[in-house]
One Martini backbone bead per residue (centre of mass of N, CA, C, O) as a GRO file, in nm:
protein
  367
    1MET     BB    1  -1.620   1.738  -1.574
    2GLU     BB    2  -1.849   1.481  -1.562
    3THR     BB    3  -2.011   1.344  -1.272
    4SER     BB    4  -2.129   1.071  -1.070
    5VAL     BB    5  -2.285   0.928  -0.825
    6PRO     BB    6  -2.257   0.658  -0.658
    7GLU     BB    7  -2.381   0.372  -0.593
    8PRO     BB    8  -2.501   0.188  -0.363
    9GLY     BB    9  -2.293   0.010  -0.118
   10THR     BB   10  -2.036  -0.135  -0.008
   11THR     BB   11  -1.817   0.007   0.239
   12TYR     BB   12  -1.560   0.110   0.431
   13GLN     BB   13  -1.734   0.259   0.640
   14ALA     BB   14  -1.922   0.015   0.705
   15ALA     BB   15  -1.650  -0.141   0.819
   16GLY     BB   16  -1.513   0.113   1.009
   17VAL     BB   17  -1.376   0.317   0.790
   18ASP     BB   18  -1.297   0.673   0.843
   19ASN     BB   19  -1.120   0.879   0.645
   20GLU     BB   20  -1.241   1.162   0.676
   21ARG     BB   21  -1.206   1.184   0.982
   22ALA     BB   22  -0.904   1.125   0.987
   23ASP     BB   23  -0.820   1.374   0.816
   24LEU     BB   24  -0.900   1.585   1.023
   25GLY     BB   25  -0.698   1.490   1.239
   26LEU     BB   26  -0.441   1.512   1.064
   27LYS     BB   27  -0.439   1.819   1.029
   28ARG     BB   28  -0.379   1.874   1.329
   29ILE     BB   29  -0.115   1.724   1.350
   30ILE     BB   30   0.044   1.876   1.132
   31SER     BB   31   0.027   2.162   1.259
   32ARG     BB   32   0.206   2.073   1.502
   33VAL     BB   33   0.464   1.925   1.387
   34ARG     BB   34   0.579   2.167   1.224
   35GLN     BB   35   0.685   2.315   1.489
   36THR     BB   36   0.946   2.106   1.507
   37TRP     BB   37   1.095   2.221   1.280
   38PRO     BB   38   1.364   2.313   1.143
   39GLN     BB   39   1.545   2.587   1.047
   40GLY     BB   40   1.657   2.589   0.756
   41ASN     BB   41   2.000   2.449   0.792
   42GLU     BB   42   1.957   2.276   1.012
   43PRO     BB   43   1.976   2.007   1.174
   44GLY     BB   44   1.727   1.808   1.023
   45ALA     BB   45   1.626   1.916   0.771
   46LEU     BB   46   1.358   1.923   0.577
   47GLN     BB   47   1.284   1.810   0.231
   48LEU     BB   48   0.979   1.740   0.299
   49ASP     BB   49   0.662   1.725   0.301
   50ILE     BB   50   0.380   1.624   0.398
   51GLY     BB   51   0.262   1.327   0.188
   52HIS     BB   52   0.474   1.145   0.151
   53TYR     BB   53   0.601   0.831   0.187
   54ALA     BB   54   0.854   0.991   0.295
   55SER     BB   55   1.097   1.115   0.484
   56VAL     BB   56   1.350   1.386   0.463
   57ILE     BB   57   1.672   1.440   0.600
   58ASP     BB   58   1.945   1.631   0.698
   59ALA     BB   59   2.247   1.427   0.757
   60GLY     BB   60   2.517   1.576   0.688
   61GLY     BB   61   2.449   1.555   0.355
   62ILE     BB   62   2.241   1.328   0.406
   63GLY     BB   63   1.971   1.142   0.309
   64LEU     BB   64   1.719   1.067   0.548
   65ALA     BB   65   1.496   0.811   0.537
   66ILE     BB   66   1.148   0.788   0.664
   67ALA     BB   67   0.933   0.513   0.777
   68THR     BB   68   0.587   0.428   0.878
   69ASP     BB   69   0.421   0.110   0.963
   70GLY     BB   70   0.161  -0.141   0.925
   71ILE     BB   71  -0.083  -0.422   0.917
   72GLY     BB   72  -0.329  -0.396   1.066
   73SER     BB   73  -0.603  -0.623   1.022
   74LYS     BB   74  -0.419  -0.871   0.950
   75ALA     BB   75  -0.401  -0.974   1.241
   76ILE     BB   76  -0.680  -1.113   1.236
   77ILE     BB   77  -0.628  -1.317   1.017
   78ALA     BB   78  -0.400  -1.463   1.166
   79GLN     BB   79  -0.587  -1.557   1.399
   80MET     BB   80  -0.794  -1.714   1.229
   81VAL     BB   81  -0.560  -1.909   1.109
   82ASP     BB   82  -0.314  -1.948   1.306
   83ARG     BB   83  -0.087  -1.749   1.159
   84TYR     BB   84   0.248  -1.561   1.206
   85ASP     BB   85   0.500  -1.596   0.973
   86THR     BB   86   0.412  -1.341   0.752
   87VAL     BB   87   0.343  -1.045   0.865
   88GLY     BB   88   0.635  -0.938   0.868
   89ILE     BB   89   0.651  -0.892   0.567
   90ASP     BB   90   0.440  -0.668   0.559
   91CYS     BB   91   0.592  -0.470   0.739
   92VAL     BB   92   0.833  -0.432   0.557
   93ALA     BB   93   0.685  -0.355   0.297
   94MET     BB   94   0.539  -0.091   0.396
   95ASN     BB   95   0.821   0.051   0.439
   96ALA     BB   96   1.015  -0.008   0.199
   97ASN     BB   97   0.822   0.083  -0.030
   98ASP     BB   98   0.817   0.380   0.067
   99LEU     BB   99   1.117   0.453   0.046
  100ILE     BB  100   1.152   0.410  -0.270
  101CYS     BB  101   0.957   0.655  -0.353
  102VAL     BB  102   1.221   0.864  -0.288
  103GLY     BB  103   1.493   0.694  -0.377
  104ALA     BB  104   1.564   0.499  -0.155
  105THR     BB  105   1.782   0.300   0.040
  106PRO     BB  106   1.728   0.049   0.229
  107LEU     BB  107   1.859  -0.058   0.565
  108SER     BB  108   1.651  -0.036   0.822
  109MET     BB  109   1.461  -0.184   1.109
  110VAL     BB  110   1.206  -0.127   1.346
  111ASP     BB  111   0.997  -0.277   1.589
  112TYR     BB  112   0.640  -0.316   1.697
  113MET     BB  113   0.513  -0.515   1.966
  114ALA     BB  114   0.176  -0.574   2.054
  115VAL     BB  115   0.047  -0.762   2.335
  116GLN     BB  116  -0.164  -0.954   2.527
  117ASP     BB  117   0.041  -1.211   2.514
  118PRO     BB  118   0.374  -1.352   2.554
  119HIS     BB  119   0.399  -1.570   2.337
  120PRO     BB  120   0.670  -1.727   2.220
  121ASP     BB  121   0.557  -1.832   1.947
  122LEU     BB  122   0.448  -1.566   1.844
  123LEU     BB  123   0.711  -1.402   1.852
  124ASP     BB  124   0.869  -1.591   1.669
  125ASP     BB  125   0.686  -1.572   1.418
  126LEU     BB  126   0.709  -1.269   1.376
  127SER     BB  127   1.021  -1.277   1.338
  128LYS     BB  128   1.027  -1.453   1.087
  129GLY     BB  129   0.891  -1.247   0.898
  130LEU     BB  130   1.086  -1.015   0.936
  131CYS     BB  131   1.337  -1.170   0.829
  132ALA     BB  132   1.225  -1.238   0.552
  133GLY     BB  133   1.175  -0.945   0.464
  134ALA     BB  134   1.465  -0.843   0.502
  135GLU     BB  135   1.585  -1.020   0.281
  136MET     BB  136   1.415  -0.910   0.044
  137ALA     BB  137   1.512  -0.596   0.115
  138ASN     BB  138   1.806  -0.576   0.223
  139ILE     BB  139   1.786  -0.571   0.547
  140SER     BB  140   1.772  -0.479   0.881
  141ILE     BB  141   1.708  -0.576   1.221
  142SER     BB  142   1.799  -0.339   1.486
  143GLY     BB  143   1.521  -0.354   1.649
  144GLY     BB  144   1.287  -0.294   1.937
  145GLU     BB  145   0.942  -0.352   2.067
  146THR     BB  146   0.780  -0.507   2.354
  147ALA     BB  147   0.434  -0.497   2.439
  148GLN     BB  148   0.235  -0.541   2.732
  149LEU     BB  149  -0.140  -0.513   2.662
  150PRO     BB  150  -0.412  -0.645   2.804
  151SER     BB  151  -0.596  -0.368   2.825
  152VAL     BB  152  -0.571  -0.304   2.499
  153ILE     BB  153  -0.522  -0.581   2.364
  154THR     BB  154  -0.716  -0.745   2.124
  155GLY     BB  155  -0.903  -1.028   1.970
  156TYR     BB  156  -1.005  -1.311   1.816
  157LYS     BB  157  -0.786  -1.456   1.994
  158GLU     BB  158  -0.743  -1.539   2.296
  159GLY     BB  159  -0.421  -1.401   2.378
  160PHE     BB  160  -0.349  -1.315   2.045
  161GLY     BB  161  -0.331  -1.029   2.049
  162PHE     BB  162  -0.204  -0.787   1.798
  163ASP     BB  163   0.061  -0.563   1.696
  164LEU     BB  164   0.233  -0.442   1.386
  165ALA     BB  165   0.525  -0.237   1.354
  166GLY     BB  166   0.734   0.017   1.179
  167THR     BB  167   1.073   0.156   1.122
  168ALA     BB  168   1.239   0.300   0.842
  169VAL     BB  169   1.562   0.329   0.681
  170GLY     BB  170   1.742   0.552   0.451
  171THR     BB  171   1.915   0.654   0.151
  172VAL     BB  172   1.958   0.984  -0.018
  173PRO     BB  173   2.044   1.198  -0.224
  174LEU     BB  174   1.958   1.525  -0.210
  175GLY     BB  175   1.956   1.546  -0.545
  176LYS     BB  176   1.765   1.246  -0.566
  177ILE     BB  177   1.486   1.307  -0.498
  178ILE     BB  178   1.164   1.147  -0.533
  179VAL     BB  179   0.821   1.307  -0.637
  180GLY     BB  180   0.718   1.358  -0.945
  181ARG     BB  181   0.883   1.535  -1.120
  182GLY     BB  182   0.856   1.601  -1.468
  183ILE     BB  183   0.598   1.511  -1.575
  184GLU     BB  184   0.473   1.406  -1.893
  185PRO     BB  185   0.300   1.383  -2.153
  186GLY     BB  186   0.318   1.024  -2.222
  187ASP     BB  187   0.399   0.903  -1.989
  188VAL     BB  188   0.451   0.591  -1.837
  189VAL     BB  189   0.267   0.335  -1.669
  190VAL     BB  190   0.415   0.099  -1.461
  191GLY     BB  191   0.281  -0.207  -1.363
  192ILE     BB  192   0.289  -0.410  -1.070
  193GLU     BB  193   0.225  -0.683  -0.932
  194SER     BB  194   0.042  -0.835  -0.702
  195ASN     BB  195  -0.047  -1.054  -0.400
  196GLY     BB  196  -0.318  -0.916  -0.368
  197ILE     BB  197  -0.437  -0.738  -0.094
  198HIS     BB  198  -0.232  -0.717   0.118
  199SER     BB  199  -0.259  -0.427   0.370
  200ASN     BB  200  -0.538  -0.328   0.230
  201GLY     BB  201  -0.886  -0.374   0.310
  202LEU     BB  202  -0.950  -0.592   0.539
  203SER     BB  203  -1.208  -0.479   0.668
  204LEU     BB  204  -1.385  -0.519   0.417
  205ALA     BB  205  -1.331  -0.818   0.372
  206ARG     BB  206  -1.439  -0.917   0.645
  207TYR     BB  207  -1.723  -0.802   0.619
  208ILE     BB  208  -1.807  -0.967   0.373
  209PHE     BB  209  -1.726  -1.269   0.454
  210PHE     BB  210  -1.801  -1.264   0.795
  211GLU     BB  211  -2.077  -1.077   0.805
  212GLN     BB  212  -2.249  -1.087   0.549
  213HIS     BB  213  -2.115  -1.364   0.567
  214ASP     BB  214  -2.052  -1.727   0.665
  215TYR     BB  215  -1.763  -1.749   0.630
  216THR     BB  216  -1.444  -1.902   0.634
  217VAL     BB  217  -1.106  -1.967   0.626
  218GLU     BB  218  -1.182  -2.263   0.492
  219THR     BB  219  -1.305  -2.162   0.252
  220ARG     BB  220  -1.387  -2.266  -0.080
  221PHE     BB  221  -1.320  -2.133  -0.400
  222PRO     BB  222  -1.301  -2.179  -0.735
  223GLU     BB  223  -1.128  -1.908  -0.784
  224LEU     BB  224  -0.938  -2.026  -0.569
  225ARG     BB  225  -0.619  -2.186  -0.473
  226GLN     BB  226  -0.723  -2.137  -0.171
  227PRO     BB  227  -0.807  -2.068   0.114
  228LEU     BB  228  -0.929  -1.776   0.224
  229GLY     BB  229  -0.725  -1.712   0.451
  230ASP     BB  230  -0.468  -1.752   0.277
  231GLU     BB  231  -0.534  -1.534   0.071
  232LEU     BB  232  -0.543  -1.292   0.280
  233LEU     BB  233  -0.234  -1.369   0.389
  234GLU     BB  234  -0.080  -1.281   0.169
  235PRO     BB  235   0.200  -1.131   0.107
  236THR     BB  236   0.350  -0.852   0.053
  237HIS     BB  237   0.509  -0.711  -0.179
  238ILE     BB  238   0.854  -0.659  -0.256
  239TYR     BB  239   1.015  -0.377  -0.452
  240VAL     BB  240   1.321  -0.316  -0.413
  241ARG     BB  241   1.505  -0.458  -0.624
  242GLU     BB  242   1.370  -0.341  -0.884
  243ALA     BB  243   1.393  -0.044  -0.809
  244LEU     BB  244   1.705  -0.033  -0.776
  245ALA     BB  245   1.766  -0.122  -1.064
  246VAL     BB  246   1.640   0.127  -1.197
  247LEU     BB  247   1.794   0.347  -1.036
  248SER     BB  248   2.088   0.231  -1.140
  249SER     BB  249   2.014   0.319  -1.397
  250ASP     BB  250   1.946   0.533  -1.696
  251VAL     BB  251   1.669   0.578  -1.620
  252ALA     BB  252   1.400   0.819  -1.629
  253LEU     BB  253   1.286   0.826  -1.325
  254LYS     BB  254   0.994   1.000  -1.193
  255ALA     BB  255   0.818   0.766  -1.040
  256LEU     BB  256   0.697   0.619  -0.727
  257VAL     BB  257   0.412   0.391  -0.658
  258HIS     BB  258   0.226   0.297  -0.385
  259ILE     BB  259  -0.046   0.070  -0.369
  260THR     BB  260  -0.257   0.149  -0.123
  261GLY     BB  261  -0.418   0.340   0.034
  262ASP     BB  262  -0.649   0.459  -0.216
  263GLY     BB  263  -0.519   0.323  -0.438
  264PHE     BB  264  -0.513   0.485  -0.746
  265LEU     BB  265  -0.497   0.770  -0.598
  266ASN     BB  266  -0.183   0.772  -0.560
  267LEU     BB  267  -0.108   0.908  -0.835
  268ASN     BB  268  -0.178   1.212  -0.721
  269ARG     BB  269   0.109   1.247  -0.552
  270VAL     BB  270   0.244   1.380  -0.761
  271ASP     BB  271   0.474   1.662  -0.856
  272SER     BB  272   0.244   1.717  -1.094
  273GLU     BB  273   0.040   1.852  -1.364
  274VAL     BB  274  -0.119   1.553  -1.365
  275GLY     BB  275  -0.273   1.292  -1.515
  276PHE     BB  276  -0.443   0.965  -1.567
  277VAL     BB  277  -0.452   0.696  -1.805
  278ILE     BB  278  -0.616   0.384  -1.747
  279ASP     BB  279  -0.620   0.128  -2.027
  280GLN     BB  280  -0.424  -0.149  -1.926
  281LEU     BB  281  -0.534  -0.360  -1.740
  282PRO     BB  282  -0.497  -0.622  -1.579
  283PRO     BB  283  -0.616  -0.882  -1.453
  284VAL     BB  284  -0.827  -0.940  -1.202
  285PRO     BB  285  -0.814  -1.082  -0.924
  286PRO     BB  286  -1.041  -1.295  -0.776
  287ILE     BB  287  -1.068  -1.164  -0.490
  288PHE     BB  288  -1.200  -0.900  -0.596
  289SER     BB  289  -1.443  -1.009  -0.753
  290LEU     BB  290  -1.565  -1.155  -0.512
  291MET     BB  291  -1.611  -0.912  -0.328
  292GLN     BB  292  -1.784  -0.745  -0.522
  293GLN     BB  293  -2.013  -0.949  -0.551
  294LEU     BB  294  -2.088  -1.011  -0.247
  295GLY     BB  295  -2.092  -0.679  -0.169
  296GLN     BB  296  -2.175  -0.480  -0.386
  297VAL     BB  297  -1.931  -0.324  -0.505
  298SER     BB  298  -1.812  -0.063  -0.639
  299ASP     BB  299  -1.579   0.052  -0.850
  300GLU     BB  300  -1.508   0.304  -0.692
  301GLU     BB  301  -1.439   0.151  -0.423
  302MET     BB  302  -1.232  -0.053  -0.521
  303PHE     BB  303  -1.023   0.170  -0.635
  304ARG     BB  304  -0.999   0.317  -0.348
  305VAL     BB  305  -0.898   0.057  -0.167
  306PHE     BB  306  -0.759  -0.120  -0.386
  307ASN     BB  307  -0.513  -0.259  -0.609
  308MET     BB  308  -0.626  -0.461  -0.837
  309GLY     BB  309  -0.320  -0.605  -0.904
  310VAL     BB  310  -0.155  -0.328  -0.836
  311GLY     BB  311   0.125  -0.246  -0.619
  312PHE     BB  312   0.308  -0.087  -0.840
  313CYS     BB  313   0.466   0.218  -0.974
  314MET     BB  314   0.615   0.348  -1.279
  315ILE     BB  315   0.744   0.657  -1.419
  316VAL     BB  316   0.811   0.692  -1.772
  317PRO     BB  317   0.927   0.714  -2.056
  318ALA     BB  318   0.807   0.558  -2.328
  319HIS     BB  319   1.095   0.444  -2.440
  320GLU     BB  320   1.142   0.291  -2.132
  321ALA     BB  321   0.924   0.079  -2.058
  322GLU     BB  322   1.037  -0.196  -2.161
  323ARG     BB  323   1.289  -0.191  -1.985
  324VAL     BB  324   1.146  -0.193  -1.712
  325ILE     BB  325   0.989  -0.453  -1.753
  326SER     BB  326   1.242  -0.631  -1.782
  327ILE     BB  327   1.362  -0.579  -1.503
  328VAL     BB  328   1.124  -0.685  -1.341
  329ASN     BB  329   1.114  -0.970  -1.463
  330GLU     BB  330   1.403  -1.051  -1.358
  331HIS     BB  331   1.260  -1.035  -1.049
  332GLY     BB  332   0.972  -1.212  -1.079
  333LYS     BB  333   0.777  -0.992  -1.209
  334GLN     BB  334   0.499  -0.850  -1.333
  335ALA     BB  335   0.468  -0.616  -1.610
  336TYR     BB  336   0.295  -0.306  -1.721
  337ALA     BB  337   0.142  -0.103  -1.953
  338ILE     BB  338  -0.137   0.093  -1.813
  339GLY     BB  339  -0.048   0.399  -1.900
  340TYR     BB  340  -0.084   0.769  -1.894
  341ALA     BB  341  -0.001   1.093  -1.919
  342VAL     BB  342  -0.172   1.411  -1.852
  343ALA     BB  343  -0.273   1.718  -1.880
  344ASP     BB  344  -0.365   1.811  -1.525
  345PRO     BB  345  -0.421   2.015  -1.258
  346GLU     BB  346  -0.653   1.814  -1.120
  347LYS     BB  347  -0.566   1.510  -1.122
  348HIS     BB  348  -0.689   1.282  -1.285
  349ILE     BB  349  -0.827   0.940  -1.273
  350HIS     BB  350  -0.852   0.711  -1.541
  351ILE     BB  351  -1.074   0.428  -1.567
  352VAL     BB  352  -1.168   0.308  -1.855
  353GLN     BB  353  -1.294   0.016  -1.816
  354LYS     BB  354  -1.502   0.156  -1.579
  355GLY     BB  355  -1.588   0.461  -1.601
  356ILE     BB  356  -1.380   0.622  -1.407
  357VAL     BB  357  -1.309   0.908  -1.181
  358GLY     BB  358  -1.037   1.059  -1.011
  359LYS     BB  359  -1.029   1.275  -0.708
  360GLY     BB  360  -0.841   1.275  -0.458
  361LYS     BB  361  -1.060   1.052  -0.258
  362THR     BB  362  -1.235   0.998  -0.536
  363PHE     BB  363  -1.466   0.805  -0.717
  364LEU     BB  364  -1.639   0.844  -1.034
  365LYS     BB  365  -1.862   0.856  -1.264
  366SER     BB  366  -1.859   0.895  -1.600
  367ASP     BB  367  -2.038   1.094  -1.861
   0.00000   0.00000   0.00000
């Protein structure tokens, strides 16, 4: 398959995010942490290699799924808008959505708040969002840590710098862990709508709107239904309830894919020798089109960084796609049959409407 190098434009790396360098460091981390793994069937034996959305260990015959994540630079958007009561939802979403990707039922989460200054109102607002997200995901917040780090944490608003992360756990029967095995050509990709930018790509968004251009969080664009800052702060959708509804049905659900960092390239994380043809994308939300236009960002970079309006995918046999869409719709979100699997050991991702093909960590123009 012939592909061409993308034309120059604003990139994630230009905004300060160097994923290639981070991946080199990650390889070193992985080589070390694998040395801590129990051997054979010892207590705590890992059931999955690193690289899946969540880890699963054998906890006395029960699969204990574990995921950890944070809200990234969405914390800066919260400071710019001076509103902190929704980013906790993002924190829950980033963890709970990853747990369900291995077929687990999320149960509980602990949080980590690192703050420049322990303003009581800030901490209270962060906890409001965590509790709202916990209700949406049907989990508990069972504890956490608040660290006062004035020499480490800084931010956009003096004294209000913070970071927010969490670790969530859930359970999955050891024989029912889902990692995308058994996907066959013709299986359908059901895409579920996102709520905007979610919690990935905010560094690039800030770079375009606030550094390349002099917009503010109060700026209103005709394309957007609310001020720019509020649009960027929209909470990440939590997909737990609809995913568990499909999991509890008799649908032959083969994979669940959270469209986070790396965008649609997350589809090639499935454990099958397939690629995907995405040929029925829903309309792209205006926030993405606006960023692409203002930043002159290539299609290749947009689909590598952002969710482009699809925050989660389920892969099912073709004859069950409409049933899955109906289940998702019953839970208040729009879902679409956006593409299908094809036999492909190299695991290419074809975005037909844009004429781009992804492999590994990169999208390129197809010739």
